[in-house]
PDB file of C-alpha atoms and ligand atoms in Angstrom:
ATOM      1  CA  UNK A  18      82.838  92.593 127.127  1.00  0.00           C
ATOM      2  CA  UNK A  19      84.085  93.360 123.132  1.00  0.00           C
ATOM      3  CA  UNK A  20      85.352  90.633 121.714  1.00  0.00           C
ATOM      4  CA  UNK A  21      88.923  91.939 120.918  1.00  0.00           C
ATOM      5  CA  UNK A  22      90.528  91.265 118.025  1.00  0.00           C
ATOM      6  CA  UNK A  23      93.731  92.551 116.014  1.00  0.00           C
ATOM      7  CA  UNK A  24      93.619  93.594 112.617  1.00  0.00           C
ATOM      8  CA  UNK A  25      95.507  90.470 111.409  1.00  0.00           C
ATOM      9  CA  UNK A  26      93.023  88.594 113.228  1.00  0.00           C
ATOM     10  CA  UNK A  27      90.404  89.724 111.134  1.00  0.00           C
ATOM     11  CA  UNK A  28      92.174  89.696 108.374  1.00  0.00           C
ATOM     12  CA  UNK A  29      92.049  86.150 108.754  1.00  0.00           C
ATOM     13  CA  UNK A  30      88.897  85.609 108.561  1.00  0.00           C
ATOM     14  CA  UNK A  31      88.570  87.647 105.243  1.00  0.00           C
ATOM     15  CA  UNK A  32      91.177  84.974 103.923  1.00  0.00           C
ATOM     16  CA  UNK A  33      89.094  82.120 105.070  1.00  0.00           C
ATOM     17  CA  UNK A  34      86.572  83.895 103.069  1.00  0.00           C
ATOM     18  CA  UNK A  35      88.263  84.007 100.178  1.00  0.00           C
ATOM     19  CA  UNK A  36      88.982  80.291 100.258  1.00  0.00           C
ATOM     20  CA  UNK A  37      85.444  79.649  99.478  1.00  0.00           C
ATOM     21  CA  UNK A  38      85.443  81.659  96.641  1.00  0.00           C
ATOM     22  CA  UNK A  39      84.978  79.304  93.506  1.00  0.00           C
ATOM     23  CA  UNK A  40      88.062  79.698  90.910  1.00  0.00           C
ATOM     24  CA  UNK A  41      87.722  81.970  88.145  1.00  0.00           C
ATOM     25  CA  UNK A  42      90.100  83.340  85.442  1.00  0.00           C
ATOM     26  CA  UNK A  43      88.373  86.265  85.095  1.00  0.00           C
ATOM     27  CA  UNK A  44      88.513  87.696  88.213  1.00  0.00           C
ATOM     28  CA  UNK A  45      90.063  87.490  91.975  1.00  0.00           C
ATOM     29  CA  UNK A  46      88.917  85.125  95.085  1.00  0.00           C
ATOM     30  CA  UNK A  47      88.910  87.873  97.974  1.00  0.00           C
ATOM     31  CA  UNK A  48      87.081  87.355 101.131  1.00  0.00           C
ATOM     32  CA  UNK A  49      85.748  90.354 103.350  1.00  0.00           C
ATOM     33  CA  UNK A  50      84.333  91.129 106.335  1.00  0.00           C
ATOM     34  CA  UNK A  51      82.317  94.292 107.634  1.00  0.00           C
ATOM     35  CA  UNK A  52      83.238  94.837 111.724  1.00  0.00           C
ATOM     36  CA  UNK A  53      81.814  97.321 114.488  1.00  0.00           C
ATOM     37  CA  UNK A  54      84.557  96.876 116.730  1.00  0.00           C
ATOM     38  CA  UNK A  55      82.803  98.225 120.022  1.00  0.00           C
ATOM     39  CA  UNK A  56      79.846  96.142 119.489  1.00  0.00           C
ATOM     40  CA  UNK A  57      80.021  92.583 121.731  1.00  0.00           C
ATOM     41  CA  UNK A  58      79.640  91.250 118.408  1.00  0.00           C
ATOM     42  CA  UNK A  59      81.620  92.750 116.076  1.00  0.00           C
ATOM     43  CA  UNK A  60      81.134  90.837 113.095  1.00  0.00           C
ATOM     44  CA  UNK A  61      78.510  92.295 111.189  1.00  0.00           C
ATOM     45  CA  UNK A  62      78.980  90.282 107.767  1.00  0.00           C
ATOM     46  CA  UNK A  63      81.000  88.530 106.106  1.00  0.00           C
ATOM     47  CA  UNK A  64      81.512  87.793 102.122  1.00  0.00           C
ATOM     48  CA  UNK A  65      83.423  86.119  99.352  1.00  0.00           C
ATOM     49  CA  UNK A  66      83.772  86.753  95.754  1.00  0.00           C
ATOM     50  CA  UNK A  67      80.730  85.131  93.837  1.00  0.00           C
ATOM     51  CA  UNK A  68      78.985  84.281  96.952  1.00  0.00           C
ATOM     52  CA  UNK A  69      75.937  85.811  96.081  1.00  0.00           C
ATOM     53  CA  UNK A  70      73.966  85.065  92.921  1.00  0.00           C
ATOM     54  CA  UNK A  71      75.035  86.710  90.235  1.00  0.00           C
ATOM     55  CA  UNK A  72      78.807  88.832  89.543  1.00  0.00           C
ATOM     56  CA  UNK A  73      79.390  89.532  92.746  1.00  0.00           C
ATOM     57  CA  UNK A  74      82.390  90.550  94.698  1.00  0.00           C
ATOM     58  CA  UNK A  75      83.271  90.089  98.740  1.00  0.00           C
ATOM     59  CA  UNK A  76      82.447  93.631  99.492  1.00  0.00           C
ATOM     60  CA  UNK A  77      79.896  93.833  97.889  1.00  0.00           C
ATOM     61  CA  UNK A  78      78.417  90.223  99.310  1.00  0.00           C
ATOM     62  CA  UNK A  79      78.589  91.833 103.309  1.00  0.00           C
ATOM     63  CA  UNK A  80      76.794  95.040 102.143  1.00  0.00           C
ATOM     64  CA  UNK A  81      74.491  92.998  99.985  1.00  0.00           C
ATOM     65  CA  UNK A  82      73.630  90.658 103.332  1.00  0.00           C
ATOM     66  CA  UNK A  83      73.269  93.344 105.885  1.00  0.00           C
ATOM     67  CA  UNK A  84      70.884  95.246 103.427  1.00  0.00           C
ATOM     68  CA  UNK A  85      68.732  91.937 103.114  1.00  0.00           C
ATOM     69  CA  UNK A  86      68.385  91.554 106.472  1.00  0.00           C
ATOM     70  CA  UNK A  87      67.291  95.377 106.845  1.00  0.00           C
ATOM     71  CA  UNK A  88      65.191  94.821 104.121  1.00  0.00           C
ATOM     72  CA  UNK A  89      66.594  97.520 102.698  1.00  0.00           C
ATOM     73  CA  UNK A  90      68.291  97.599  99.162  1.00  0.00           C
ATOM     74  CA  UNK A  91      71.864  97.758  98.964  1.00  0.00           C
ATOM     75  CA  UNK A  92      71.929 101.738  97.952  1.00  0.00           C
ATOM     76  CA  UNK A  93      70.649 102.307 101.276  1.00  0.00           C
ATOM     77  CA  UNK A  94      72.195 100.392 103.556  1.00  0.00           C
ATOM     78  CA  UNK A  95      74.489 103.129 104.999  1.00  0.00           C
ATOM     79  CA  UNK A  96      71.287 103.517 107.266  1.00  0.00           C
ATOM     80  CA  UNK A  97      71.833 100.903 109.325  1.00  0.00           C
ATOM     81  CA  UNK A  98      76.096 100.922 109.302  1.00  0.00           C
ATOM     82  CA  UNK A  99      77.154 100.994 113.391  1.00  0.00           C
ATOM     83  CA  UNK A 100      78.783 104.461 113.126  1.00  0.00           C
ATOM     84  CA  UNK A 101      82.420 103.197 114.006  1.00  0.00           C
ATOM     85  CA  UNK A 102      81.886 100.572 111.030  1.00  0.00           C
ATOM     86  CA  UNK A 103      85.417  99.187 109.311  1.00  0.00           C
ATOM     87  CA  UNK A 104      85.504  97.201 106.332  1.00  0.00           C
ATOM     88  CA  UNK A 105      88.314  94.130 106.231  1.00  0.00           C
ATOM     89  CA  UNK A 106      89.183  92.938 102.533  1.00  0.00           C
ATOM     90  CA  UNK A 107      91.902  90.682 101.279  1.00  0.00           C
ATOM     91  CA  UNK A 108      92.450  92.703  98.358  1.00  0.00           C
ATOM     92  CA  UNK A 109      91.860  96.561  97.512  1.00  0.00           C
ATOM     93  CA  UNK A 110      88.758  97.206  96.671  1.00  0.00           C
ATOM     94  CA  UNK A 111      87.992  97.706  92.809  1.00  0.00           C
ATOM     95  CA  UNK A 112      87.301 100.899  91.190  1.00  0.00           C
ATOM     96  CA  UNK A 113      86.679  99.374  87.982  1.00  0.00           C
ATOM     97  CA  UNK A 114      85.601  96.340  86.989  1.00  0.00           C
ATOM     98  CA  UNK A 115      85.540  94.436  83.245  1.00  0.00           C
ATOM     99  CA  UNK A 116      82.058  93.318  83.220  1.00  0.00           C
ATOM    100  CA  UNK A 117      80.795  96.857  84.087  1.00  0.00           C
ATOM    101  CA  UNK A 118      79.187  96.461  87.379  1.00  0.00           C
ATOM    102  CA  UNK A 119      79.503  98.840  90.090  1.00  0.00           C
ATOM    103  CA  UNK A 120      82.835  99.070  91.398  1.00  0.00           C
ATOM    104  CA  UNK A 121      83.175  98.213  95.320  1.00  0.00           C
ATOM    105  CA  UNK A 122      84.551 101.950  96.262  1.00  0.00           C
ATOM    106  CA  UNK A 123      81.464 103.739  95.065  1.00  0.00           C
ATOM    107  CA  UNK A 124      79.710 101.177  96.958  1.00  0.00           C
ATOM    108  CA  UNK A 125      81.823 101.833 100.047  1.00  0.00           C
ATOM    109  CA  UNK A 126      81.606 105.569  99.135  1.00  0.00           C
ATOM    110  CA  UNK A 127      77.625 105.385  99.078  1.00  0.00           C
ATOM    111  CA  UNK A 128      77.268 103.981 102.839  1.00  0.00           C
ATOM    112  CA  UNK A 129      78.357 107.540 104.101  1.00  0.00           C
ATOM    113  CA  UNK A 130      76.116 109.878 102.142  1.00  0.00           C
ATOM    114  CA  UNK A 131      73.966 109.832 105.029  1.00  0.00           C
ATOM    115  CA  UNK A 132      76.713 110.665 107.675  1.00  0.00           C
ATOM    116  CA  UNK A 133      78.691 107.644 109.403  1.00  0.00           C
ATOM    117  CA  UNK A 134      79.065 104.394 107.080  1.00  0.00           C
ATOM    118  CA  UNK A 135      82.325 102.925 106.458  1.00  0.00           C
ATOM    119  CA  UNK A 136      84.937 105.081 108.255  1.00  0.00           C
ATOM    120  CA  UNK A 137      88.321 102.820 107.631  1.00  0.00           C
ATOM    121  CA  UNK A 138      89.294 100.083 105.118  1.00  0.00           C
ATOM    122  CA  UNK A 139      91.833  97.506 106.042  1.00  0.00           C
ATOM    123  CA  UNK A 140      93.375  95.635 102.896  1.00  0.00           C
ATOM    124  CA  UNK A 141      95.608  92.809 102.834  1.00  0.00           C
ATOM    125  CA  UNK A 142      96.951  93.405  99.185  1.00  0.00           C
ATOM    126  CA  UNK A 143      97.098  95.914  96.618  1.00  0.00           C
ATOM    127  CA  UNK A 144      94.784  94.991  93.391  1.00  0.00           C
ATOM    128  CA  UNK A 145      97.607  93.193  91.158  1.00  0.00           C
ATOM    129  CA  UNK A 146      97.642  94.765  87.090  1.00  0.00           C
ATOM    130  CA  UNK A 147      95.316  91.728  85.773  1.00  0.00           C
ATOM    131  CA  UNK A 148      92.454  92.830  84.701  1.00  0.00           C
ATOM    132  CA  UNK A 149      92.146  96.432  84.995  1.00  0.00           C
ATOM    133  CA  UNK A 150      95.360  97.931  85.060  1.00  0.00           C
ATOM    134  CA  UNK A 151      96.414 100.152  87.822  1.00  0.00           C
ATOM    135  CA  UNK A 152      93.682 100.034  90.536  1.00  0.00           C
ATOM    136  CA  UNK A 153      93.012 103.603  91.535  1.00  0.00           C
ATOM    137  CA  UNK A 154      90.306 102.029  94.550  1.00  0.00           C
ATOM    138  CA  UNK A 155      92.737 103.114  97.420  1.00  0.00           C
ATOM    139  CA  UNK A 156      93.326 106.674  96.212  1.00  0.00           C
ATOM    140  CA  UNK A 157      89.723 106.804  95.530  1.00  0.00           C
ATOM    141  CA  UNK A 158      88.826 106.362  99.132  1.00  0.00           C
ATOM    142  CA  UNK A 159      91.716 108.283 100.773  1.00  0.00           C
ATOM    143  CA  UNK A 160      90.683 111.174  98.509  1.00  0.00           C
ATOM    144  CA  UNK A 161      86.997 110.830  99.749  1.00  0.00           C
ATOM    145  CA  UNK A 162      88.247 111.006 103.319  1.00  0.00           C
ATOM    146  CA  UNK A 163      88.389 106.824 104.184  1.00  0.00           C
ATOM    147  CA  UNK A 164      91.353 105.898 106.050  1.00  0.00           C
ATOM    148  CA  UNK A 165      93.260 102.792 104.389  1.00  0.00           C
ATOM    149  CA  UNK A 166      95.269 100.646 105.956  1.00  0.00           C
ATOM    150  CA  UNK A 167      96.972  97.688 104.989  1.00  0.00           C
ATOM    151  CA  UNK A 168      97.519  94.836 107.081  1.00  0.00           C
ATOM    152  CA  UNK A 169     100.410  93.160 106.352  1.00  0.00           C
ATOM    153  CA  UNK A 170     102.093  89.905 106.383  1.00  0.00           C
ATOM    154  CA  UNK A 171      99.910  87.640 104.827  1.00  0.00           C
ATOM    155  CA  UNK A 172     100.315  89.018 100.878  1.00  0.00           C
ATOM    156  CA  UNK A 173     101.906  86.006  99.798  1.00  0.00           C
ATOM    157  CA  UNK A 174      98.702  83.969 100.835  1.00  0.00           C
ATOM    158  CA  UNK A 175      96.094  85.774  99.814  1.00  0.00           C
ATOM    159  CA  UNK A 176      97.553  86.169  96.226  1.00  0.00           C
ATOM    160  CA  UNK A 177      97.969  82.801  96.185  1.00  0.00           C
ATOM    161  CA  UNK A 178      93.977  82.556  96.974  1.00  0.00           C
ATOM    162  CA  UNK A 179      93.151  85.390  95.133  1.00  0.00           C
ATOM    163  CA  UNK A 180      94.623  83.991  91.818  1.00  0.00           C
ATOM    164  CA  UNK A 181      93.366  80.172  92.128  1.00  0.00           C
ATOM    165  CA  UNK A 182      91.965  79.156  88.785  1.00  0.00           C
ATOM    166  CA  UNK A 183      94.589  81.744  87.002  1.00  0.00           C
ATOM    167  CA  UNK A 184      96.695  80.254  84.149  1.00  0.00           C
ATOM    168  CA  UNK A 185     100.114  80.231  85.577  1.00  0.00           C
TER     169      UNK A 185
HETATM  170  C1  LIG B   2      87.881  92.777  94.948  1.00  0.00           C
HETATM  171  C2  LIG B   2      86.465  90.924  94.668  1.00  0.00           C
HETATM  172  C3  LIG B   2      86.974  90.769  93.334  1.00  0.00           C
HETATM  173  C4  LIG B   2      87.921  91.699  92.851  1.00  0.00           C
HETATM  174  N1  LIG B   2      88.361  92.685  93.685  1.00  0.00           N
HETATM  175  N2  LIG B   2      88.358  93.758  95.752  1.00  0.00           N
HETATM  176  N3  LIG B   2      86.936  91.951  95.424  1.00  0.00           N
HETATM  177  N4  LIG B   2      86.528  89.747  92.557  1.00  0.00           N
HETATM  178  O1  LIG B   2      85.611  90.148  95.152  1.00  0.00           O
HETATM  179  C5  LIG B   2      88.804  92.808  90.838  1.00  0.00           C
HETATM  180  C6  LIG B   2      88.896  92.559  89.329  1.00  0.00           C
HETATM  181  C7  LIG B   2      87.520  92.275  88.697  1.00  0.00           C
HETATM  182  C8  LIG B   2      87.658  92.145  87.185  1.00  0.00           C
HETATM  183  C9  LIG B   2      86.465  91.456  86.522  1.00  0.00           C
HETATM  184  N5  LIG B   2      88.373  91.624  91.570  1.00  0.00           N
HETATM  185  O2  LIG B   2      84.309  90.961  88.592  1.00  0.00           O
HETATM  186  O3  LIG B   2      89.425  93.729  88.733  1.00  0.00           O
HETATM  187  O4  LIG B   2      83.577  90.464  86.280  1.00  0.00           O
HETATM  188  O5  LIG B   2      86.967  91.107  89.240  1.00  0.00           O
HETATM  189  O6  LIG B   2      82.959  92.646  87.329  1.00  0.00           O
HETATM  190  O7  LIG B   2      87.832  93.440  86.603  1.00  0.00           O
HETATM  191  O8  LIG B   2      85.297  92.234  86.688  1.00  0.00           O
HETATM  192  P1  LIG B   2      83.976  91.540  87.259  1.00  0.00           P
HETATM  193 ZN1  LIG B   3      84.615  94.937  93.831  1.00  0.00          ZN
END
Protein backbone atom coordinates (compact mmCIF):
# COMPACT_ATOMS: atom_id res chain seq x y z
CA UNK A 1 0.00 0.00 0.00
CA UNK A 2 1.24 3.97 -0.91
CA UNK A 3 1.68 5.76 1.86
CA UNK A 4 -0.90 8.59 1.18
CA UNK A 5 -0.28 11.84 1.86
CA UNK A 6 -1.84 15.42 1.01
CA UNK A 7 0.04 18.10 -0.36
CA UNK A 8 -0.05 20.09 2.93
CA UNK A 9 1.19 17.07 4.47
CA UNK A 10 4.23 17.21 2.67
CA UNK A 11 4.51 20.48 2.76
CA UNK A 12 5.12 19.97 6.24
CA UNK A 13 7.80 18.21 6.15
CA UNK A 14 9.60 20.73 3.77
CA UNK A 15 8.92 23.26 6.75
CA UNK A 16 10.45 20.99 9.25
CA UNK A 17 13.23 21.13 6.84
CA UNK A 18 13.61 24.46 6.77
CA UNK A 19 13.78 24.69 10.55
CA UNK A 20 17.13 23.17 10.43
CA UNK A 21 18.39 25.50 8.18
CA UNK A 22 21.11 27.64 10.09
CA UNK A 23 20.18 31.58 10.03
CA UNK A 24 21.61 33.67 7.48
CA UNK A 25 21.08 37.30 6.32
CA UNK A 26 22.01 36.65 3.11
CA UNK A 27 19.75 34.30 2.04
CA UNK A 28 16.35 32.22 2.90
CA UNK A 29 15.89 28.96 5.30
CA UNK A 30 13.60 26.75 2.90
CA UNK A 31 13.26 23.11 3.37
CA UNK A 32 12.34 20.65 0.41
CA UNK A 33 11.50 17.44 -0.33
CA UNK A 34 11.63 15.31 -3.67
CA UNK A 35 8.37 12.62 -3.63
CA UNK A 36 7.31 9.65 -6.05
CA UNK A 37 3.94 9.49 -4.88
CA UNK A 38 3.06 5.86 -6.21
CA UNK A 39 6.12 4.43 -4.78
CA UNK A 40 5.40 2.61 -1.05
CA UNK A 41 7.95 4.99 -0.15
CA UNK A 42 7.48 8.09 -1.47
CA UNK A 43 10.03 10.11 0.02
CA UNK A 44 12.89 10.11 -2.09
CA UNK A 45 14.99 13.05 -0.37
CA UNK A 46 14.77 15.53 1.56
CA UNK A 47 16.90 18.99 1.98
CA UNK A 48 17.41 22.29 3.71
CA UNK A 49 19.15 25.39 2.80
CA UNK A 50 22.99 25.04 3.62
CA UNK A 51 22.67 21.47 4.43
CA UNK A 52 25.23 20.39 2.27
CA UNK A 53 28.80 21.70 2.32
CA UNK A 54 29.22 24.54 0.65
CA UNK A 55 26.26 27.44 -0.78
CA UNK A 56 23.75 25.26 -1.04
CA UNK A 57 20.05 25.54 -1.27
CA UNK A 58 17.06 22.83 -0.26
CA UNK A 59 16.51 21.86 -3.80
CA UNK A 60 19.40 21.62 -4.64
CA UNK A 61 20.46 19.46 -1.25
CA UNK A 62 17.61 16.43 -2.40
CA UNK A 63 19.02 16.40 -5.99
CA UNK A 64 22.52 16.66 -4.64
CA UNK A 65 21.70 13.39 -2.19
CA UNK A 66 19.89 11.23 -4.63
CA UNK A 67 22.81 11.83 -7.18
CA UNK A 68 25.36 10.66 -4.39
CA UNK A 69 23.71 7.76 -3.75
CA UNK A 70 23.54 6.94 -7.66
CA UNK A 71 26.90 7.84 -7.78
CA UNK A 72 26.09 9.91 -10.29
CA UNK A 73 26.86 13.76 -10.39
CA UNK A 74 24.17 16.07 -9.89
CA UNK A 75 23.88 17.06 -13.87
CA UNK A 76 22.78 13.66 -14.34
CA UNK A 77 20.63 12.70 -11.95
CA UNK A 78 17.42 13.03 -14.05
CA UNK A 79 18.47 9.31 -14.81
CA UNK A 80 17.37 7.90 -11.95
CA UNK A 81 14.08 10.48 -11.16
CA UNK A 82 10.81 7.85 -10.63
CA UNK A 83 8.97 9.17 -13.74
CA UNK A 84 5.89 10.61 -11.73
CA UNK A 85 8.63 12.57 -9.56
CA UNK A 86 7.20 16.01 -7.70
CA UNK A 87 9.32 18.37 -6.04
CA UNK A 88 7.84 20.03 -2.51
CA UNK A 89 9.62 23.46 -1.55
CA UNK A 90 8.73 26.01 1.05
CA UNK A 91 9.61 28.75 -1.11
CA UNK A 92 9.76 29.21 -5.07
CA UNK A 93 12.53 28.04 -6.37
CA UNK A 94 15.32 30.68 -7.39
CA UNK A 95 16.14 31.67 -10.80
CA UNK A 96 18.85 33.80 -9.74
CA UNK A 97 20.92 33.84 -7.08
CA UNK A 98 23.59 36.72 -5.60
CA UNK A 99 26.54 34.61 -5.17
CA UNK A 100 26.27 33.28 -8.78
CA UNK A 101 25.64 29.67 -8.37
CA UNK A 102 23.28 27.79 -10.37
CA UNK A 103 19.87 28.76 -9.83
CA UNK A 104 17.46 25.80 -8.55
CA UNK A 105 15.04 26.01 -11.85
CA UNK A 106 17.78 25.17 -14.30
CA UNK A 107 18.55 22.51 -11.94
CA UNK A 108 14.94 21.34 -11.88
CA UNK A 109 14.86 22.08 -15.66
CA UNK A 110 18.02 19.72 -16.24
CA UNK A 111 16.36 16.45 -14.56
CA UNK A 112 14.02 16.23 -17.71
CA UNK A 113 16.43 16.53 -20.61
CA UNK A 114 16.39 12.93 -20.69
CA UNK A 115 12.51 12.50 -20.73
CA UNK A 116 10.59 12.20 -17.23
CA UNK A 117 12.36 14.16 -14.21
CA UNK A 118 10.51 16.57 -12.22
CA UNK A 119 6.96 16.78 -13.65
CA UNK A 120 5.18 19.23 -10.86
CA UNK A 121 6.49 21.72 -8.25
CA UNK A 122 4.51 22.42 -5.16
CA UNK A 123 5.58 25.79 -3.35
CA UNK A 124 4.48 27.08 -0.18
CA UNK A 125 5.48 30.82 -0.86
CA UNK A 126 6.36 33.05 -3.54
CA UNK A 127 10.27 34.20 -3.39
CA UNK A 128 9.78 37.61 -1.32
CA UNK A 129 11.84 40.94 -3.25
CA UNK A 130 15.07 40.48 -0.85
CA UNK A 131 17.70 39.66 -2.57
CA UNK A 132 17.00 39.37 -6.12
CA UNK A 133 14.16 41.30 -6.97
CA UNK A 134 11.23 39.81 -8.67
CA UNK A 135 11.76 36.00 -8.81
CA UNK A 136 10.94 34.93 -12.32
CA UNK A 137 11.58 30.84 -11.00
CA UNK A 138 7.76 30.05 -11.32
CA UNK A 139 7.27 31.50 -14.80
CA UNK A 140 10.44 29.88 -15.68
CA UNK A 141 9.09 26.45 -15.06
CA UNK A 142 5.47 26.95 -16.23
CA UNK A 143 7.01 28.24 -19.47
CA UNK A 144 9.21 25.02 -19.72
CA UNK A 145 6.08 22.93 -19.30
CA UNK A 146 6.33 22.17 -15.10
CA UNK A 147 3.12 22.43 -13.45
CA UNK A 148 3.28 24.79 -10.22
CA UNK A 149 1.24 24.67 -7.59
CA UNK A 150 1.11 26.35 -4.47
CA UNK A 151 0.04 24.91 -1.38
CA UNK A 152 -1.41 27.17 0.74
CA UNK A 153 -2.05 28.04 4.24
CA UNK A 154 1.04 27.88 5.89
CA UNK A 155 2.78 31.33 4.23
CA UNK A 156 2.82 33.04 7.37
CA UNK A 157 5.12 30.21 8.85
CA UNK A 158 7.37 29.52 6.49
CA UNK A 159 8.29 33.28 6.03
CA UNK A 160 8.70 33.44 9.40
CA UNK A 161 11.38 30.40 8.96
CA UNK A 162 12.52 31.48 5.85
CA UNK A 163 13.64 34.96 7.17
CA UNK A 164 15.24 33.81 10.70
CA UNK A 165 18.53 35.60 11.09
CA UNK A 166 17.00 38.70 8.89
CA UNK A 167 17.38 42.19 10.46
CA UNK A 168 13.88 43.10 11.27
C1 LIG B 1 15.17 28.73 -2.38
C2 LIG B 1 16.82 28.03 -0.87
C3 LIG B 1 17.26 29.40 -0.75
C4 LIG B 1 16.61 30.38 -1.53
N1 LIG B 1 15.57 30.02 -2.32
N2 LIG B 1 14.11 28.41 -3.17
N3 LIG B 1 15.79 27.75 -1.71
N4 LIG B 1 18.28 29.71 0.09
O1 LIG B 1 17.36 27.10 -0.22
C5 LIG B 1 16.89 32.56 -2.64
C6 LIG B 1 17.77 33.81 -2.53
C7 LIG B 1 19.27 33.48 -2.57
C8 LIG B 1 20.09 34.77 -2.57
C9 LIG B 1 21.55 34.55 -2.19
N5 LIG B 1 17.04 31.68 -1.49
O2 LIG B 1 22.10 31.59 -1.91
O3 LIG B 1 17.46 34.65 -3.63
O4 LIG B 1 24.15 32.97 -1.79
O5 LIG B 1 19.62 32.67 -1.48
O6 LIG B 1 23.55 31.84 -3.93
O7 LIG B 1 20.03 35.38 -3.86
O8 LIG B 1 22.20 33.75 -3.15
P1 LIG B 1 23.03 32.47 -2.67
ZN1 LIG C 1 17.91 27.73 -5.22
Amino acid sequence: MATHRSHEDYMRLALDQAKKAPPKPTNFCVGAVLVSPSANDPILAVGHTMELPGNTHAEQCCLQKIAEQAELSEDEVGKVLPHDTVLYTTMEPCNMRLSGNLPCVDRVLRTRQHGGGIQKVYLGVKEPEKFVGENQGRRKLEDAGVEVIHVGGMEEEILRIATAGHEK
